[in-house]
PDB file of C-alpha atoms in Angstrom:
ATOM      1  CA  MET A 650       0.000   0.000   0.000  1.00 62.00           C
ATOM      2  CA  GLN A 651       2.970   2.361   0.461  1.00 64.00           C
ATOM      3  CA  ASP A 652       3.992   2.160  -3.197  1.00 84.00           C
ATOM      4  CA  SER A 653       0.484   2.307  -4.668  1.00 94.00           C
ATOM      5  CA  PRO A 654      -0.353   4.699  -7.533  1.00 96.00           C
ATOM      6  CA  ALA A 655      -2.219   7.087  -5.224  1.00 97.00           C
ATOM      7  CA  VAL A 656       0.651   7.212  -2.722  1.00 97.00           C
ATOM      8  CA  THR A 657       3.216   7.708  -5.473  1.00 97.00           C
ATOM      9  CA  THR A 658       1.229  10.637  -6.889  1.00 98.00           C
ATOM     10  CA  ALA A 659       0.574  12.180  -3.467  1.00 98.00           C
ATOM     11  CA  LEU A 660       4.252  12.009  -2.492  1.00 97.00           C
ATOM     12  CA  ALA A 661       5.345  13.459  -5.831  1.00 97.00           C
ATOM     13  CA  HIS A 662       2.858  16.304  -5.294  1.00 98.00           C
ATOM     14  CA  ILE A 663       4.120  17.019  -1.768  1.00 97.00           C
ATOM     15  CA  GLU A 664       7.728  16.888  -2.932  1.00 97.00           C
ATOM     16  CA  ALA A 665       6.954  19.295  -5.773  1.00 97.00           C
ATOM     17  CA  TRP A 666       5.187  22.007  -3.781  1.00 96.00           C
ATOM     18  CA  SER A 667       7.635  21.716  -0.879  1.00 95.00           C
ATOM     19  CA  ARG A 668      10.459  22.545  -3.354  1.00 95.00           C
ATOM     20  CA  GLN A 669       8.288  25.219  -5.022  1.00 95.00           C
ATOM     21  CA  ASP A 670       8.330  23.284  -8.299  1.00 97.00           C
ATOM     22  CA  TRP A 671       5.103  24.816  -9.558  1.00 97.00           C
ATOM     23  CA  ASP A 672       5.111  23.147 -12.991  1.00 98.00           C
ATOM     24  CA  THR A 673       5.178  19.668 -11.453  1.00 98.00           C
ATOM     25  CA  THR A 674       2.664  20.650  -8.771  1.00 98.00           C
ATOM     26  CA  ARG A 675       0.234  21.862 -11.452  1.00 98.00           C
ATOM     27  CA  ALA A 676       0.827  18.836 -13.713  1.00 98.00           C
ATOM     28  CA  LEU A 677      -0.318  16.444 -10.964  1.00 98.00           C
ATOM     29  CA  LEU A 678      -3.726  18.145 -10.588  1.00 98.00           C
ATOM     30  CA  ALA A 679      -6.958  17.332 -12.412  1.00 98.00           C
ATOM     31  CA  PRO A 680      -8.480  20.407 -14.145  1.00 97.00           C
ATOM     32  CA  GLU A 681     -11.367  20.624 -11.662  1.00 97.00           C
ATOM     33  CA  VAL A 682      -9.412  19.620  -8.553  1.00 98.00           C
ATOM     34  CA  HIS A 683     -11.516  20.214  -5.441  1.00 98.00           C
ATOM     35  CA  ALA A 684      -9.824  20.917  -2.107  1.00 98.00           C
ATOM     36  CA  LEU A 685     -11.069  21.354   1.426  1.00 97.00           C
ATOM     37  CA  VAL A 686      -8.650  22.646   4.069  1.00 96.00           C
ATOM     38  CA  THR A 687      -9.705  22.668   7.706  1.00 96.00           C
ATOM     39  CA  THR A 688      -8.496  22.923  11.279  1.00 94.00           C
ATOM     40  CA  THR A 689     -10.023  23.186  14.733  1.00 92.00           C
ATOM     41  CA  GLN A 690      -7.942  26.316  15.394  1.00 92.00           C
ATOM     42  CA  ALA A 691     -10.298  29.251  14.885  1.00 88.00           C
ATOM     43  CA  LYS A 692      -7.518  31.770  14.229  1.00 88.00           C
ATOM     44  CA  PHE A 693      -6.497  29.883  11.088  1.00 88.00           C
ATOM     45  CA  GLY A 694      -9.911  28.950   9.715  1.00 84.00           C
ATOM     46  CA  GLY A 695     -10.280  26.810   6.651  1.00 89.00           C
ATOM     47  CA  SER A 696     -11.166  27.043   3.002  1.00 93.00           C
ATOM     48  CA  GLU A 697     -12.749  25.213   0.109  1.00 95.00           C
ATOM     49  CA  PHE A 698     -11.959  25.785  -3.535  1.00 95.00           C
ATOM     50  CA  THR A 699     -12.158  24.210  -6.983  1.00 97.00           C
ATOM     51  CA  GLY A 700      -9.991  24.409 -10.093  1.00 98.00           C
ATOM     52  CA  VAL A 701      -6.285  24.345 -10.842  1.00 98.00           C
ATOM     53  CA  ASP A 702      -5.814  28.125 -10.929  1.00 97.00           C
ATOM     54  CA  GLU A 703      -7.423  28.709  -7.530  1.00 97.00           C
ATOM     55  CA  TYR A 704      -5.579  25.700  -6.087  1.00 97.00           C
ATOM     56  CA  MET A 705      -2.227  26.936  -7.357  1.00 97.00           C
ATOM     57  CA  ALA A 706      -2.749  30.492  -6.113  1.00 97.00           C
ATOM     58  CA  ARG A 707      -3.458  29.228  -2.606  1.00 94.00           C
ATOM     59  CA  LYS A 708      -0.703  26.573  -2.655  1.00 95.00           C
ATOM     60  CA  ILE A 709       1.939  29.083  -3.773  1.00 96.00           C
ATOM     61  CA  LYS A 710       0.927  31.558  -1.063  1.00 93.00           C
ATOM     62  CA  ALA A 711       1.032  28.871   1.660  1.00 92.00           C
ATOM     63  CA  ALA A 712       4.192  27.139   0.451  1.00 93.00           C
ATOM     64  CA  ARG A 713       6.150  30.376   0.551  1.00 93.00           C
ATOM     65  CA  LEU A 714       5.635  30.394   4.339  1.00 94.00           C
ATOM     66  CA  ILE A 715       7.264  26.961   4.769  1.00 95.00           C
ATOM     67  CA  GLU A 716      10.839  26.661   5.963  1.00 95.00           C
ATOM     68  CA  PRO A 717      12.797  25.085   3.071  1.00 93.00           C
ATOM     69  CA  GLY A 718      13.647  21.455   3.727  1.00 94.00           C
ATOM     70  CA  SER A 719      11.373  21.146   6.751  1.00 97.00           C
ATOM     71  CA  VAL A 720       8.599  19.002   5.212  1.00 97.00           C
ATOM     72  CA  GLN A 721       8.813  15.463   6.623  1.00 98.00           C
ATOM     73  CA  VAL A 722       6.456  12.666   5.616  1.00 97.00           C
ATOM     74  CA  ILE A 723       5.464  10.583   8.656  1.00 97.00           C
ATOM     75  CA  SER A 724       3.348   7.948   6.901  1.00 97.00           C
ATOM     76  CA  ALA A 725       1.691   7.260   3.572  1.00 97.00           C
ATOM     77  CA  LEU A 726      -0.868   4.577   2.747  1.00 97.00           C
ATOM     78  CA  GLY A 727      -3.154   4.082  -0.187  1.00 97.00           C
ATOM     79  CA  ASP A 728      -4.394   2.047  -3.137  1.00 97.00           C
ATOM     80  CA  ASP A 729      -4.995   2.684  -6.831  1.00 96.00           C
ATOM     81  CA  SER A 730      -7.146   5.765  -6.329  1.00 97.00           C
ATOM     82  CA  SER A 731      -6.935   7.053  -2.729  1.00 98.00           C
ATOM     83  CA  SER A 732      -4.195   7.839  -0.245  1.00 98.00           C
ATOM     84  CA  LEU A 733      -3.658   9.237   3.228  1.00 98.00           C
ATOM     85  CA  VAL A 734      -0.409  11.045   3.990  1.00 98.00           C
ATOM     86  CA  THR A 735       0.630  12.513   7.332  1.00 98.00           C
ATOM     87  CA  LEU A 736       3.442  15.037   7.489  1.00 98.00           C
ATOM     88  CA  THR A 737       5.028  17.781   9.517  1.00 97.00           C
ATOM     89  CA  MET A 738       6.763  21.010   8.569  1.00 97.00           C
ATOM     90  CA  ARG A 739       7.849  24.343   9.947  1.00 97.00           C
ATOM     91  CA  ILE A 740       5.786  27.297   8.790  1.00 95.00           C
ATOM     92  CA  GLY A 741       5.831  31.040   9.411  1.00 94.00           C
ATOM     93  CA  LEU A 742       2.506  31.258  11.238  1.00 91.00           C
ATOM     94  CA  GLY A 743       3.847  32.003  14.706  1.00 89.00           C
ATOM     95  CA  PRO A 744       3.991  35.397  16.410  1.00 88.00           C
ATOM     96  CA  ASP A 745       5.395  37.995  13.989  1.00 88.00           C
ATOM     97  CA  GLY A 746       5.707  35.319  11.303  1.00 88.00           C
ATOM     98  CA  SER A 747       8.047  33.127  13.329  1.00 92.00           C
ATOM     99  CA  MET A 748       8.493  29.492  12.310  1.00 95.00           C
ATOM    100  CA  VAL A 749       6.351  26.994  14.227  1.00 96.00           C
ATOM    101  CA  PRO A 750       5.608  23.297  13.692  1.00 97.00           C
ATOM    102  CA  MET A 751       2.567  22.245  11.697  1.00 97.00           C
ATOM    103  CA  ALA A 752       1.148  18.730  11.483  1.00 97.00           C
ATOM    104  CA  ARG A 753      -1.047  17.767   8.517  1.00 97.00           C
ATOM    105  CA  ALA A 754      -3.089  14.810   7.372  1.00 98.00           C
ATOM    106  CA  CYS A 755      -3.917  14.860   3.663  1.00 98.00           C
ATOM    107  CA  VAL A 756      -6.345  12.576   1.873  1.00 98.00           C
ATOM    108  CA  TYR A 757      -6.089  12.446  -1.914  1.00 98.00           C
ATOM    109  CA  MET A 758      -8.313  10.867  -4.543  1.00 98.00           C
ATOM    110  CA  LEU A 759      -7.090  10.407  -8.101  1.00 98.00           C
ATOM    111  CA  ASP A 760      -9.202  10.654 -11.232  1.00 98.00           C
ATOM    112  CA  GLU A 761      -9.188   8.119 -14.092  1.00 97.00           C
ATOM    113  CA  ASN A 762      -6.056   9.827 -15.507  1.00 97.00           C
ATOM    114  CA  GLY A 763      -4.068   9.468 -12.279  1.00 97.00           C
ATOM    115  CA  LYS A 764      -4.345  13.179 -11.426  1.00 98.00           C
ATOM    116  CA  ILE A 765      -5.378  14.568  -8.039  1.00 98.00           C
ATOM    117  CA  ALA A 766      -9.119  15.218  -8.270  1.00 98.00           C
ATOM    118  CA  GLN A 767      -9.881  15.623  -4.554  1.00 98.00           C
ATOM    119  CA  GLU A 768      -7.772  16.757  -1.603  1.00 98.00           C
ATOM    120  CA  ARG A 769      -8.836  16.958   2.026  1.00 98.00           C
ATOM    121  CA  ASP A 770      -6.316  18.622   4.300  1.00 97.00           C
ATOM    122  CA  VAL A 771      -6.590  18.773   8.094  1.00 97.00           C
ATOM    123  CA  PHE A 772      -3.880  20.654   9.964  1.00 96.00           C
ATOM    124  CA  VAL A 773      -2.853  21.913  13.363  1.00 96.00           C
ATOM    125  CA  VAL A 774      -0.273  24.611  14.085  1.00 95.00           C
ATOM    126  CA  LEU A 775       1.651  23.831  17.251  1.00 91.00           C
ATOM    127  CA  SER A 776       2.907  26.514  19.643  1.00 80.00           C
ATOM    128  CA  SER A 777       6.469  25.232  19.816  1.00 61.00           C
TER     129      SER A 777
END
């Protein structure tokens, strides 16, 4: 399950945006990709959006806050069409933009072309 098509695509996607490789990030998305980002932390809120252009605009903005080289995959499981990836990173969402740890769980679903059609992202920003 760790080397399934959905896991391979999800990990390639995470690797791409974490290195700010926007061409590869975009190439792994279905045209009408639908994403839902949520947290229980009210000060960060969540969002829902559809389409590659909206997805990329939000991903670029968020990825620029991430400390280079800090993204670490904890686990990744999946099958031909769905995967669940947990990861951590350091992101500039602390006081005055300071770097703090973030933990994320991302669920991906691929379309019939092996592109990311659905993404569900749950995160928590830790205080230290």
